Tab-separated table of C-alpha atoms and ligand atoms in Angstrom:
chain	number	residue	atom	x	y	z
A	1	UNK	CA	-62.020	-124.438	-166.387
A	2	UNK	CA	-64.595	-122.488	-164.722
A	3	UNK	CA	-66.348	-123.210	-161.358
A	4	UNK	CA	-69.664	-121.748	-160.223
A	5	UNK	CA	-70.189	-121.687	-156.642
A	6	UNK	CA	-73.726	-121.380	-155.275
A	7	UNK	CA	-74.428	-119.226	-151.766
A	8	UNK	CA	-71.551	-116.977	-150.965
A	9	UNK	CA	-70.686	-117.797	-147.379
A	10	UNK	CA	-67.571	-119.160	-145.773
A	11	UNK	CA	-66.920	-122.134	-147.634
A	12	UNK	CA	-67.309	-120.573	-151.064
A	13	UNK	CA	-64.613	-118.179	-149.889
A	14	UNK	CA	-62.306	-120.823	-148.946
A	15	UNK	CA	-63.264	-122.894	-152.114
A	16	UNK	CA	-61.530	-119.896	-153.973
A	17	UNK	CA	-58.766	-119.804	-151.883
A	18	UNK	CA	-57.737	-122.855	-153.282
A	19	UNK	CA	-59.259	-122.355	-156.633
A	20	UNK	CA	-56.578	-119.112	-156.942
A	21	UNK	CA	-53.525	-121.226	-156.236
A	22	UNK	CA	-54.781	-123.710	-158.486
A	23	UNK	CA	-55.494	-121.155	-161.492
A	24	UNK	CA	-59.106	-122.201	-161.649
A	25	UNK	CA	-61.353	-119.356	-162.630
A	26	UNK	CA	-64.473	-118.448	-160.074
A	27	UNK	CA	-67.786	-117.232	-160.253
A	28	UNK	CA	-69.887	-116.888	-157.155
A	29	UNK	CA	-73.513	-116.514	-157.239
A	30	UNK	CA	-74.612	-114.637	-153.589
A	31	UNK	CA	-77.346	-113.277	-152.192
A	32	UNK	CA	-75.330	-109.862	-151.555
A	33	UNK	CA	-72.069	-108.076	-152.045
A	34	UNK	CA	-71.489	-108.435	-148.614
A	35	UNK	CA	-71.482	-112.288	-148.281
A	36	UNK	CA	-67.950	-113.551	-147.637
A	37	UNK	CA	-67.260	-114.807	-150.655
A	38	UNK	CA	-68.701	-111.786	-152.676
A	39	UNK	CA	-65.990	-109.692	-151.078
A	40	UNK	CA	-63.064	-111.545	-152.448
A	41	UNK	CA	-64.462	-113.072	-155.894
A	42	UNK	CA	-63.737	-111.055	-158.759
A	43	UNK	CA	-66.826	-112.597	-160.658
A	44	UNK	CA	-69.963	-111.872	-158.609
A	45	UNK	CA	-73.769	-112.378	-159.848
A	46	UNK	CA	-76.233	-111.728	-157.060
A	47	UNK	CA	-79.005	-113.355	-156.551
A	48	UNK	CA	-81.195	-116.061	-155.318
A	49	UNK	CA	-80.680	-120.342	-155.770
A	50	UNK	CA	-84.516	-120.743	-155.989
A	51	UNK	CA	-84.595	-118.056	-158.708
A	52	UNK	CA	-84.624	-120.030	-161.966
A	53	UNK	CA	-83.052	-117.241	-164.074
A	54	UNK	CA	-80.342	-116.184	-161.745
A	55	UNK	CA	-79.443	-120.041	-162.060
A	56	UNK	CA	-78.982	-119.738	-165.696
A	57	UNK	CA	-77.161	-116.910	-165.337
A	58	UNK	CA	-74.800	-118.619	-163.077
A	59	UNK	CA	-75.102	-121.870	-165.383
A	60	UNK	CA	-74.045	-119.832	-168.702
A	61	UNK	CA	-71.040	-118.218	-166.741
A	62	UNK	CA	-69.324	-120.987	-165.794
A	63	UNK	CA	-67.959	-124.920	-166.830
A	64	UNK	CA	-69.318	-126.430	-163.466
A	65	UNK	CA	-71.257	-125.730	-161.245
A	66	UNK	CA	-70.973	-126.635	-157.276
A	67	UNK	CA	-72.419	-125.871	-153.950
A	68	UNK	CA	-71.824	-123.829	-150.372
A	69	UNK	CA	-75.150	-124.826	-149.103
A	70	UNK	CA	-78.133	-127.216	-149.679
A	71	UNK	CA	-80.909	-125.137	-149.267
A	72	UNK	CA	-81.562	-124.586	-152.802
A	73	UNK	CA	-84.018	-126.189	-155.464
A	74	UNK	CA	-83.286	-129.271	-156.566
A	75	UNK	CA	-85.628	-129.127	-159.433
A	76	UNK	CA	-83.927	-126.640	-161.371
A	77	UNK	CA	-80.675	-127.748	-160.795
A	78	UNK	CA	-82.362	-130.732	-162.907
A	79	UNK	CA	-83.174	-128.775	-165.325
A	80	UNK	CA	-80.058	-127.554	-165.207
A	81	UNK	CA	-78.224	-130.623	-166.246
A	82	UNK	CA	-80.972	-131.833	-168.153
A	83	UNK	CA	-80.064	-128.651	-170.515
A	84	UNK	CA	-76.150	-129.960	-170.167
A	85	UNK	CA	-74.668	-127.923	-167.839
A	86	UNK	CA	-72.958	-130.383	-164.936
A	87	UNK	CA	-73.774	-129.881	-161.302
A	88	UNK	CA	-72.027	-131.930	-158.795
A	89	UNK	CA	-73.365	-133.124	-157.054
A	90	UNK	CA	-76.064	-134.213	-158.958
A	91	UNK	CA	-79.932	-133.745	-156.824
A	92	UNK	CA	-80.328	-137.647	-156.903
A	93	UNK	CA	-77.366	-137.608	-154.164
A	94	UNK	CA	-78.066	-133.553	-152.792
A	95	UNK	CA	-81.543	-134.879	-151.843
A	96	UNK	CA	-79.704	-137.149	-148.635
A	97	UNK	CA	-78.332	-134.297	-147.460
A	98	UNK	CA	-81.005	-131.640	-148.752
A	99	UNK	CA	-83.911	-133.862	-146.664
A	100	UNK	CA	-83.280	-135.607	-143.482
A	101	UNK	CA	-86.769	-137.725	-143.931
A	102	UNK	CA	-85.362	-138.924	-147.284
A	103	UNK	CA	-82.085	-139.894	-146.250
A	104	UNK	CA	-83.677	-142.021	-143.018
A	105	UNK	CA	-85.781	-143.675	-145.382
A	106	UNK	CA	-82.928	-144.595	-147.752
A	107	UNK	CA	-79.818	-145.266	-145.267
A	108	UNK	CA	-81.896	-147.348	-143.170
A	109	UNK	CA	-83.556	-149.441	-146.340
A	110	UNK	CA	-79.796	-149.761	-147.234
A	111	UNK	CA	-78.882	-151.146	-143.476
A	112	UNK	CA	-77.088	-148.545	-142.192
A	113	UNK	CA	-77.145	-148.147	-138.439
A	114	UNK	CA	-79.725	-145.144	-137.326
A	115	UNK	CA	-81.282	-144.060	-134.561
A	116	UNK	CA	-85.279	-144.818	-134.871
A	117	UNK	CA	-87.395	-142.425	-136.622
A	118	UNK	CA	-90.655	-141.689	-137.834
A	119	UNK	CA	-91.754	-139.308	-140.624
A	120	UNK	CA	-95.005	-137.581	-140.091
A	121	UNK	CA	-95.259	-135.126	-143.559
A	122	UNK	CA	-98.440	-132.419	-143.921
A	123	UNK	CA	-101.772	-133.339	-143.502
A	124	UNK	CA	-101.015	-136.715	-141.710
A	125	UNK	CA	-100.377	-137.567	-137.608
A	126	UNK	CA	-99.004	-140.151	-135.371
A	127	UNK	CA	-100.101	-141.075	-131.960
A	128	UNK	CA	-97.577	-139.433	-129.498
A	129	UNK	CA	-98.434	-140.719	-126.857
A	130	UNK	CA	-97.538	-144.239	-128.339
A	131	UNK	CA	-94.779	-143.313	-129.744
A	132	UNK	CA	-93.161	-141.280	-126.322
A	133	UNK	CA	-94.292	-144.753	-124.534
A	134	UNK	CA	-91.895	-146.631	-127.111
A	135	UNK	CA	-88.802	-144.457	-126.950
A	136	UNK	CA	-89.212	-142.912	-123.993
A	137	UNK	CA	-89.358	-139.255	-123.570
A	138	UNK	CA	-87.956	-136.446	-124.661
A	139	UNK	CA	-88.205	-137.040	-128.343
A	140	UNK	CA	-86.261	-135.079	-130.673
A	141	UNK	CA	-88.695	-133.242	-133.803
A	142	UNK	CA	-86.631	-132.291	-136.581
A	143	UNK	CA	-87.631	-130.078	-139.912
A	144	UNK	CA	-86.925	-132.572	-142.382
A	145	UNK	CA	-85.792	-129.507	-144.482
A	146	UNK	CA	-84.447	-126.036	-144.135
A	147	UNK	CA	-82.300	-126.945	-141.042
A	148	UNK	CA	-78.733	-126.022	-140.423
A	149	UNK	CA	-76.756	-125.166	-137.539
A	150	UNK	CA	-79.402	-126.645	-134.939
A	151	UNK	CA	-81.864	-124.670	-135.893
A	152	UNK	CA	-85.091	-126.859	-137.041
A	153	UNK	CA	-83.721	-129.551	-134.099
A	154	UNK	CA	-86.564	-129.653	-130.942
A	155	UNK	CA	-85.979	-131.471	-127.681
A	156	UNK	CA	-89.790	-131.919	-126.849
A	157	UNK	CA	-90.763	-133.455	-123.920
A	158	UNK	CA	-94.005	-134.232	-123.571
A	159	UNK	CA	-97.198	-135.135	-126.326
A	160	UNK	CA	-98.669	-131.694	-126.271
A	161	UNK	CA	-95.305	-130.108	-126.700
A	162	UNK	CA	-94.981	-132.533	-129.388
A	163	UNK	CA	-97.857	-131.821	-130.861
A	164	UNK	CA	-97.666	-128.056	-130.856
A	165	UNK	CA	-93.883	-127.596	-132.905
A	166	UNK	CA	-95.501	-130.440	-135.319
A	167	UNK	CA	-98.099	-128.121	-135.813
A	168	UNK	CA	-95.870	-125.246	-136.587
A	169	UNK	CA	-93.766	-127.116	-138.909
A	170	UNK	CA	-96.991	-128.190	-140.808
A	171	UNK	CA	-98.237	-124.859	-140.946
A	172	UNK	CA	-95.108	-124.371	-143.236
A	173	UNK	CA	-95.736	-126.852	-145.062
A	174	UNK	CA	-92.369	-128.972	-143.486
A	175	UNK	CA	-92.411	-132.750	-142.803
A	176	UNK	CA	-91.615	-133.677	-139.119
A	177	UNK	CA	-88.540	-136.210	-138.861
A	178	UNK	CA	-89.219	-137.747	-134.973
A	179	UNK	CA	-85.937	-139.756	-133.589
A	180	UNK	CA	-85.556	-141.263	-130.573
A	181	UNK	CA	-83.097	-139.378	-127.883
A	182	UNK	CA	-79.777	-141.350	-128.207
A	183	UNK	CA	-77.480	-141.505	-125.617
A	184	UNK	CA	-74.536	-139.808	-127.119
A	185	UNK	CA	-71.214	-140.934	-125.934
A	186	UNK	CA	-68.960	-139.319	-128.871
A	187	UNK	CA	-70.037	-137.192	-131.876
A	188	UNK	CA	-67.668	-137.944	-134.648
A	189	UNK	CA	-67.784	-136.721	-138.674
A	190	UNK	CA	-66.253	-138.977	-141.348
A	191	UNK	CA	-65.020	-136.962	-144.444
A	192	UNK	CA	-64.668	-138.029	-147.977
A	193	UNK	CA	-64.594	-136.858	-151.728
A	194	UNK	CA	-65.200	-138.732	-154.425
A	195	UNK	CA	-65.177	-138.074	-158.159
A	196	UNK	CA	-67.435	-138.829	-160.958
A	197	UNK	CA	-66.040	-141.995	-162.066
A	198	UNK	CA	-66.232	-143.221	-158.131
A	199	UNK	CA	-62.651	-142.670	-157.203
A	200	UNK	CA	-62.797	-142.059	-153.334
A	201	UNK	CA	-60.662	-140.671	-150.556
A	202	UNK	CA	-61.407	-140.276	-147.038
A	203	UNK	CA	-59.232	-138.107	-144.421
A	204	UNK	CA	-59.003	-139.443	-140.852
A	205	UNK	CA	-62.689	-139.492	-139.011
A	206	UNK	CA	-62.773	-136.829	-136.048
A	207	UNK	CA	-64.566	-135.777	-132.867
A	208	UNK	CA	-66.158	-132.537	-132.846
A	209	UNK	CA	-68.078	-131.135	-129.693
A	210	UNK	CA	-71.485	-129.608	-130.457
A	211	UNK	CA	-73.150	-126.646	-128.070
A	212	UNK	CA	-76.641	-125.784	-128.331
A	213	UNK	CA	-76.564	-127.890	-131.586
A	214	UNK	CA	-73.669	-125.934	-133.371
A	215	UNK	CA	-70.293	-127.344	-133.796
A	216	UNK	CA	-67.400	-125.790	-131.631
A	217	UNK	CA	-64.646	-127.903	-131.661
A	218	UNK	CA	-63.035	-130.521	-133.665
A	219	UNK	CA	-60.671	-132.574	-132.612
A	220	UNK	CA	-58.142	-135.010	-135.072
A	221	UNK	CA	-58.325	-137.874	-133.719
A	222	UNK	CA	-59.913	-136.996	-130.445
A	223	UNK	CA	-60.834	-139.911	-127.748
A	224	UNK	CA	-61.924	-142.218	-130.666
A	225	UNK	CA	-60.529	-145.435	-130.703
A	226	UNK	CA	-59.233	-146.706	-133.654
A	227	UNK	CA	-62.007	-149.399	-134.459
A	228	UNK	CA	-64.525	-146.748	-134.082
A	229	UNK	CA	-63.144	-144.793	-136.605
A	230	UNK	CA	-62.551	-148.121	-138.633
A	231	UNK	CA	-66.350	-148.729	-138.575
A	232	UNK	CA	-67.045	-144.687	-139.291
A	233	UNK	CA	-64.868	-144.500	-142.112
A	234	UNK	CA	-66.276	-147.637	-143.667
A	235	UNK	CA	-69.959	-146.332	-143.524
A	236	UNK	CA	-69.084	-142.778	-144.872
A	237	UNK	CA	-67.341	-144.821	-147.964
A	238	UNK	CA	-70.282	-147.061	-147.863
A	239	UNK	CA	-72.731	-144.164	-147.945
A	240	UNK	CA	-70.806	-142.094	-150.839
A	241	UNK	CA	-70.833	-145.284	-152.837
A	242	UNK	CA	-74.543	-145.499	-152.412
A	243	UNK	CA	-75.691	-142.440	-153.492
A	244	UNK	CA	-72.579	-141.765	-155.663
A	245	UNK	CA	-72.043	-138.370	-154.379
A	246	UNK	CA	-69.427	-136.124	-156.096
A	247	UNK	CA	-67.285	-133.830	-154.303
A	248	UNK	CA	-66.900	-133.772	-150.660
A	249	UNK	CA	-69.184	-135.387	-148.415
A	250	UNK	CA	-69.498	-135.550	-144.092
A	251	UNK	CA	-71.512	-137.756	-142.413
A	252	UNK	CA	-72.325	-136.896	-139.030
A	253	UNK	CA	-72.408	-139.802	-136.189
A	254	UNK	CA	-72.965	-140.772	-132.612
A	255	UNK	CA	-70.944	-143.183	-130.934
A	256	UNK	CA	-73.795	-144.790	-128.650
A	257	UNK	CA	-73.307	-147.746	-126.072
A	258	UNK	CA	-74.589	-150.055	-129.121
A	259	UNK	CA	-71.823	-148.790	-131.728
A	260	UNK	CA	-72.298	-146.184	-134.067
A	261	UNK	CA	-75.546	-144.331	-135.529
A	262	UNK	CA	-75.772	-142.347	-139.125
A	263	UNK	CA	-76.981	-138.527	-137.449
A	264	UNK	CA	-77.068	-136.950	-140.705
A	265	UNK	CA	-75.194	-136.045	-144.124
A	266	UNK	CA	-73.832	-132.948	-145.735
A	267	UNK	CA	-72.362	-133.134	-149.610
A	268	UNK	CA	-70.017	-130.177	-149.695
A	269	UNK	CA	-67.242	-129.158	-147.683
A	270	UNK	CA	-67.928	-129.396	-143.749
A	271	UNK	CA	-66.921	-127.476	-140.613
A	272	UNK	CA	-65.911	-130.492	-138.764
A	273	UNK	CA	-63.037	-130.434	-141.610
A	274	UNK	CA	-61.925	-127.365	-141.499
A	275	UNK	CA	-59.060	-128.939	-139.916
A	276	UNK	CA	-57.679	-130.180	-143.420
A	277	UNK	CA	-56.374	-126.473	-144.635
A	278	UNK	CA	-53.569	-126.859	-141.721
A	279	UNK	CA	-53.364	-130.680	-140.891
A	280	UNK	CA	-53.808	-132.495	-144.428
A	281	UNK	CA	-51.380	-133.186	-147.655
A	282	UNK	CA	-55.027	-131.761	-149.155
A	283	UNK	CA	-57.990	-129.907	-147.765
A	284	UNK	CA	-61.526	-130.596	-148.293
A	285	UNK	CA	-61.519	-127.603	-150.275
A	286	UNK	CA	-58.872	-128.056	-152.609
A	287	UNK	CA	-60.665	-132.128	-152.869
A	288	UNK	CA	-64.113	-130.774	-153.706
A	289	UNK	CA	-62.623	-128.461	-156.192
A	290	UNK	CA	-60.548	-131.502	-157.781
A	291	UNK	CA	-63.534	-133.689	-157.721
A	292	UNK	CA	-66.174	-131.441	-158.903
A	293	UNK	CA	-64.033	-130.757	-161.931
A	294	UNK	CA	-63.244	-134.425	-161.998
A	295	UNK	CA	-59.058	-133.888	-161.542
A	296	UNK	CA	-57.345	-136.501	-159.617
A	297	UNK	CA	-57.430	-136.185	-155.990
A	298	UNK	CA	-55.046	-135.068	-153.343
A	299	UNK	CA	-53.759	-137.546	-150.619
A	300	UNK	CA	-56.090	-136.739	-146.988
A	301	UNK	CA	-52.896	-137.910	-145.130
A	302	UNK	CA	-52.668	-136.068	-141.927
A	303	UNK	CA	-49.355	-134.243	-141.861
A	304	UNK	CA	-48.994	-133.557	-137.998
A	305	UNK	CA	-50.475	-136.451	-135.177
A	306	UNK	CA	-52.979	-133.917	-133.951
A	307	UNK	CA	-54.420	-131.209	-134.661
A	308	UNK	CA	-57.156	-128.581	-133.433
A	309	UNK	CA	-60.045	-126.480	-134.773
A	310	UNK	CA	-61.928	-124.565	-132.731
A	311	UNK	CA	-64.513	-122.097	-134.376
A	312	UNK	CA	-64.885	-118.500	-133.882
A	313	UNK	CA	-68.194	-116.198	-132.338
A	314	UNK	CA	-69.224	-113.374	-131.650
A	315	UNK	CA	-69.410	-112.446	-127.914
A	316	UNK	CA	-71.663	-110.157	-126.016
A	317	UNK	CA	-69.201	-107.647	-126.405
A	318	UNK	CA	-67.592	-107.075	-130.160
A	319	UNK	CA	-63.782	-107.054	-130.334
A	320	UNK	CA	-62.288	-104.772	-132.427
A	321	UNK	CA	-60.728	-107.014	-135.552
A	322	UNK	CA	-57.125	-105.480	-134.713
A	323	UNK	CA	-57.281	-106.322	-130.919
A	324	UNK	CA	-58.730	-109.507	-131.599
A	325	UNK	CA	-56.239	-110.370	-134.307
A	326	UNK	CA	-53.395	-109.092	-132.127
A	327	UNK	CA	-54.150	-111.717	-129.639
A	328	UNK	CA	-54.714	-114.731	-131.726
A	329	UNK	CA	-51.479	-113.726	-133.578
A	330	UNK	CA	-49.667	-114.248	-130.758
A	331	UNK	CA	-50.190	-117.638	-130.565
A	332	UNK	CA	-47.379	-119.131	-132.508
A	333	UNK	CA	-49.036	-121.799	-133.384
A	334	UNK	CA	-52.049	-120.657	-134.476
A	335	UNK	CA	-53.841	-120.405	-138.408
A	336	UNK	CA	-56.414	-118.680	-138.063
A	337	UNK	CA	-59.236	-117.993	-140.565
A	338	UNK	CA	-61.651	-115.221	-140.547
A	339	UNK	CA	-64.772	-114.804	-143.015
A	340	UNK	CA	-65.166	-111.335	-143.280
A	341	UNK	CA	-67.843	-110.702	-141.390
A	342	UNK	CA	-68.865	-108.188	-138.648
A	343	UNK	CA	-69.647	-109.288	-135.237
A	344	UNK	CA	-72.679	-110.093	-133.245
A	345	UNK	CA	-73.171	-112.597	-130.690
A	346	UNK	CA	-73.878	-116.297	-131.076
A	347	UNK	CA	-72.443	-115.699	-134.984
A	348	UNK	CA	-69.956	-118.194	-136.338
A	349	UNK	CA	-67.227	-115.580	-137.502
A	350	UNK	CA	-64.672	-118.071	-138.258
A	351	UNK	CA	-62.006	-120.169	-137.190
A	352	UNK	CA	-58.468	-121.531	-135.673
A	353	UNK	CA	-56.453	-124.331	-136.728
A	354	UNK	CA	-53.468	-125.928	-135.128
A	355	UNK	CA	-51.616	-128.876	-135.858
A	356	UNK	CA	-48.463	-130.429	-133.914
A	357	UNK	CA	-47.134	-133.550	-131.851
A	358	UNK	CA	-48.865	-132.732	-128.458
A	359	UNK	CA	-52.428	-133.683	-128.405
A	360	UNK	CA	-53.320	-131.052	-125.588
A	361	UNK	CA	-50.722	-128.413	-126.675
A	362	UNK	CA	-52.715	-127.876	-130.138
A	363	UNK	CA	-55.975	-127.826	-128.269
A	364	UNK	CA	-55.048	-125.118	-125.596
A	365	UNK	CA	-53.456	-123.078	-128.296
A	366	UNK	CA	-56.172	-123.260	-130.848
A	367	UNK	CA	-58.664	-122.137	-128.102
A	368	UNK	CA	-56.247	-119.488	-126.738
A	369	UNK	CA	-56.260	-117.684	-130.425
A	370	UNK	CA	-60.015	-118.328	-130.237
A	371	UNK	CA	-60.833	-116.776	-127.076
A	372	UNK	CA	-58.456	-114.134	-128.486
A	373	UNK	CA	-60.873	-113.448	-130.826
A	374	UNK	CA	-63.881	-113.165	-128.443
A	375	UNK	CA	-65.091	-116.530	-128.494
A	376	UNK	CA	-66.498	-116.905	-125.338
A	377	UNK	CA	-65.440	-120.335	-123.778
A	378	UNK	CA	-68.631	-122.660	-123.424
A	379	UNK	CA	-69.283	-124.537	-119.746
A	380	UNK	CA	-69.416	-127.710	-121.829
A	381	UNK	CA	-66.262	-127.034	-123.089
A	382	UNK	CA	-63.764	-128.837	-120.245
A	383	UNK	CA	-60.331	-129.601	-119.736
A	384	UNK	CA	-58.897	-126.791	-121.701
A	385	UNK	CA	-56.508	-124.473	-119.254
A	386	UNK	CA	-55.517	-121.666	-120.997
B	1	ATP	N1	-81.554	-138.316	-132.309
B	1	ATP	C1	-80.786	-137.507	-131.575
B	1	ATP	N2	-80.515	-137.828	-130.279
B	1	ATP	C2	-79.760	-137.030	-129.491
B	1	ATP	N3	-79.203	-135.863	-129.908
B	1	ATP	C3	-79.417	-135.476	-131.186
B	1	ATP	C4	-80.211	-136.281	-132.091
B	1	ATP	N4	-80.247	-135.654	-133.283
B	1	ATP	C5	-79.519	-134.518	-133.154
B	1	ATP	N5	-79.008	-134.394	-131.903
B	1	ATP	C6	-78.126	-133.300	-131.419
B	1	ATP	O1	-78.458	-132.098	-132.122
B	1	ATP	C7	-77.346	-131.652	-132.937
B	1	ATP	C8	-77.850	-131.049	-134.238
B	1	ATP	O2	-78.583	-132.020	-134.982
B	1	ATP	P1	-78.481	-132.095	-136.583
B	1	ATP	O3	-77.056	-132.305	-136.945
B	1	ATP	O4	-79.453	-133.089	-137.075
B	1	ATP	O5	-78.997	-130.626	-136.952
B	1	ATP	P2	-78.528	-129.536	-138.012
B	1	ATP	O6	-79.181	-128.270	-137.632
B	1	ATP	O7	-78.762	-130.070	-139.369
B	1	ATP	O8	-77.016	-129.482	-137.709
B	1	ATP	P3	-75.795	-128.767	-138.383
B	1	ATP	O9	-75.336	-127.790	-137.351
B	1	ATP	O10	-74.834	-129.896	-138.542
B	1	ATP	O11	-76.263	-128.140	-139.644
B	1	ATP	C9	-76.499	-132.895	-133.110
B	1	ATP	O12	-75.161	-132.557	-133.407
B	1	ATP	C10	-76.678	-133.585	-131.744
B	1	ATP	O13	-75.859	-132.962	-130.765
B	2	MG	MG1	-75.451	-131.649	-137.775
């Protein structure tokens, strides 16, 4: 039993965390020996995911292959597992989370609540002016691919502003994904694995707090109410079902003053649950592994009544691993989990869980170890006394 892991960044390296208790044997294809994961895998092959050969390679190394990001080519994964070697999950459920304009088209055809949208690929326009009159401005453009952590998400507020990051996109040859502005009350992610013959689990939905568009706390179970996360839950399960995803999926979701919206999918595992390597009977990692190599799945139980993430950056001012660790160590409370890489400002360096009985105890100690760390603590971020 041998998993390939595609993209060496954070969540391959905790993939193999897991993988070495289990006894499953590794192979990470990265883009350079000095990607987190490269650093700890004993079976390395370097290269690219949109390189067909390097592919192969990784594809003739290994039982199964699986993913730590989406931006890779779907068509020769095809190939791929049109030549018999598995990849889960398979590009006809990847594409939902590898294309926002795709998944729109399909969730929303299926009935599941979204915000509106319009697609507007190369070569083709829509009248902005109309459409700002119908939703009101600002709109927000998205790249329909290539996105991640915020970046490829525009607040534009006017037509000619608009107009002009349109234009850049389609100079790239990206399809523009326009939604309406929702009014976001709550951002929440609903996490579940399922495995190849459809057996599903989902762990407990949570609310994470987003900055700038990146994710910088997650909080189990957060202000939700429980029939919000009923209805969550229920349309991540729905979701999985319908485009019979294998391994660990998050769907990302606004809680609006009319109920819930689909924001967007990712099929792997997802920083709004990192909480599940200190507050679950399972984490997402240890799930996607089990999934992936279709094992039976681990109970997503919560074993504490709250618990805390809070991710890790860089600050203007890089603090020295030692002192930083010296800190956060000192927090009694605190797991912390670092990816091995070096520090610069604005990077997501890694995180800090903590799980207990007090709902505001794990959340001032998680961000205590974080700040520890450098973190800088954002304006948006309130309530926290450290
Ligand atoms: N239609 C919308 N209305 C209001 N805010 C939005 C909308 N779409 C996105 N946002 C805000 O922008 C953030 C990033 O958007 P999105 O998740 O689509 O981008 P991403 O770059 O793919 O994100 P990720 O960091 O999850 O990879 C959201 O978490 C939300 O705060
Ligand atoms: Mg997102």
């Amino acid at each position: 039993m041998k998993v390939g892991i595609v993209g060496g960044g954070q969540l391959a390296r905790m993939m193999l965390e897991e993988a070495s208790r289990l006894g499953i044997d590794t192979v990470v294809l990265a883009e350079s020996p000095e990607d987190g994961a490269a650093k700890v895998c004993a079976e390395v092959l370097i290269g690219h995911p949109a390189d067909r050969s390097a592919m192969a390679s990784l594809a003739s190394a290994c039982d199964v292959i699986t993913l730590d990001h989406e931006l890779v080519d779907l068509e020769i994964i095809g190939d791929l597992i049109a030549a018999g070697h598995p990849v889960w999950p398979a590009p006809s459920a990847l594409i939902y989370a590898v294309d926002k304009a795709e998944m729109r088209t399909t969730l929303s055809e299926a009935g599941l609540p979204m915000p509106r949208f319009e697609i507007v690929p190369p070569g083709s326009s829509v009248d902005l002016d109309e459409l700002g009159q119908r939703w009101g401005w600002p709109l927000v453009l998205k790249a329909a691919r290539g996105g991640y952590d915020g970046k490829g998400v525009f607040i534009v507020g006017d037509a000619d502003e608009a107009a002009s990051t349109l234009g850049e996109l389609h100079a790239q040859g990206v399809t523009g994904l326009f939604e309406e502005r929702v009014e976001i009350e709550a951002e929440l992610a609903a996490l579940v694995v399922r495995r190849p013959n459809g057996e599903i689990k989902a762990w407990p939905v949570v609310e994470t707090a987003q900055v700038a568009g990146v994710c910088r706390e997650v909080l189990v179970p957060g202000d939700l109410s429980a029939a919000i996360a009923e209805k969550a839950e229920a349309i991540a399960l729905r979701v999985a079902d319908e485009v019979a995803v294998v391994g660990v999926m998050a769907v990302e979701l606004f809680a609006t003053a009319d109920g819930l919206v689909v924001n967007e999918l990712a099929m792997r595992p997802h920083n709004s649950g990192h909480w599940t390597q200190d507050g679950a009977s399972t984490s997402q990692f240890e799930n996607h592994l089990r999934a992936v190599l279709d094992l039976p799945l681990g109970s997503t139980e919560m074993s504490a009544r709250f618990v805390a993430s809070v991710n890790v950056f860089g600050g203007s001012e890089a603090i020295a691993l030692e002192e930083g660790l010296l800190g956060a160590l000192d927090v009694p409370e605190a797991k912390v989990h670092l990816y091995g890489k070096a520090s610069r400002e604005g990077r997501k360096l890694g995180h800090v869980n903590v799980a207990g009985n007090d709902g505001s105890m794990v959340r001032r100690a998680a961000w205590k170890a974080a700040t520890a760390l450098g973190t800088p603590m954002p304006d948006e971020i309130r309530g926290v006394e450290l």
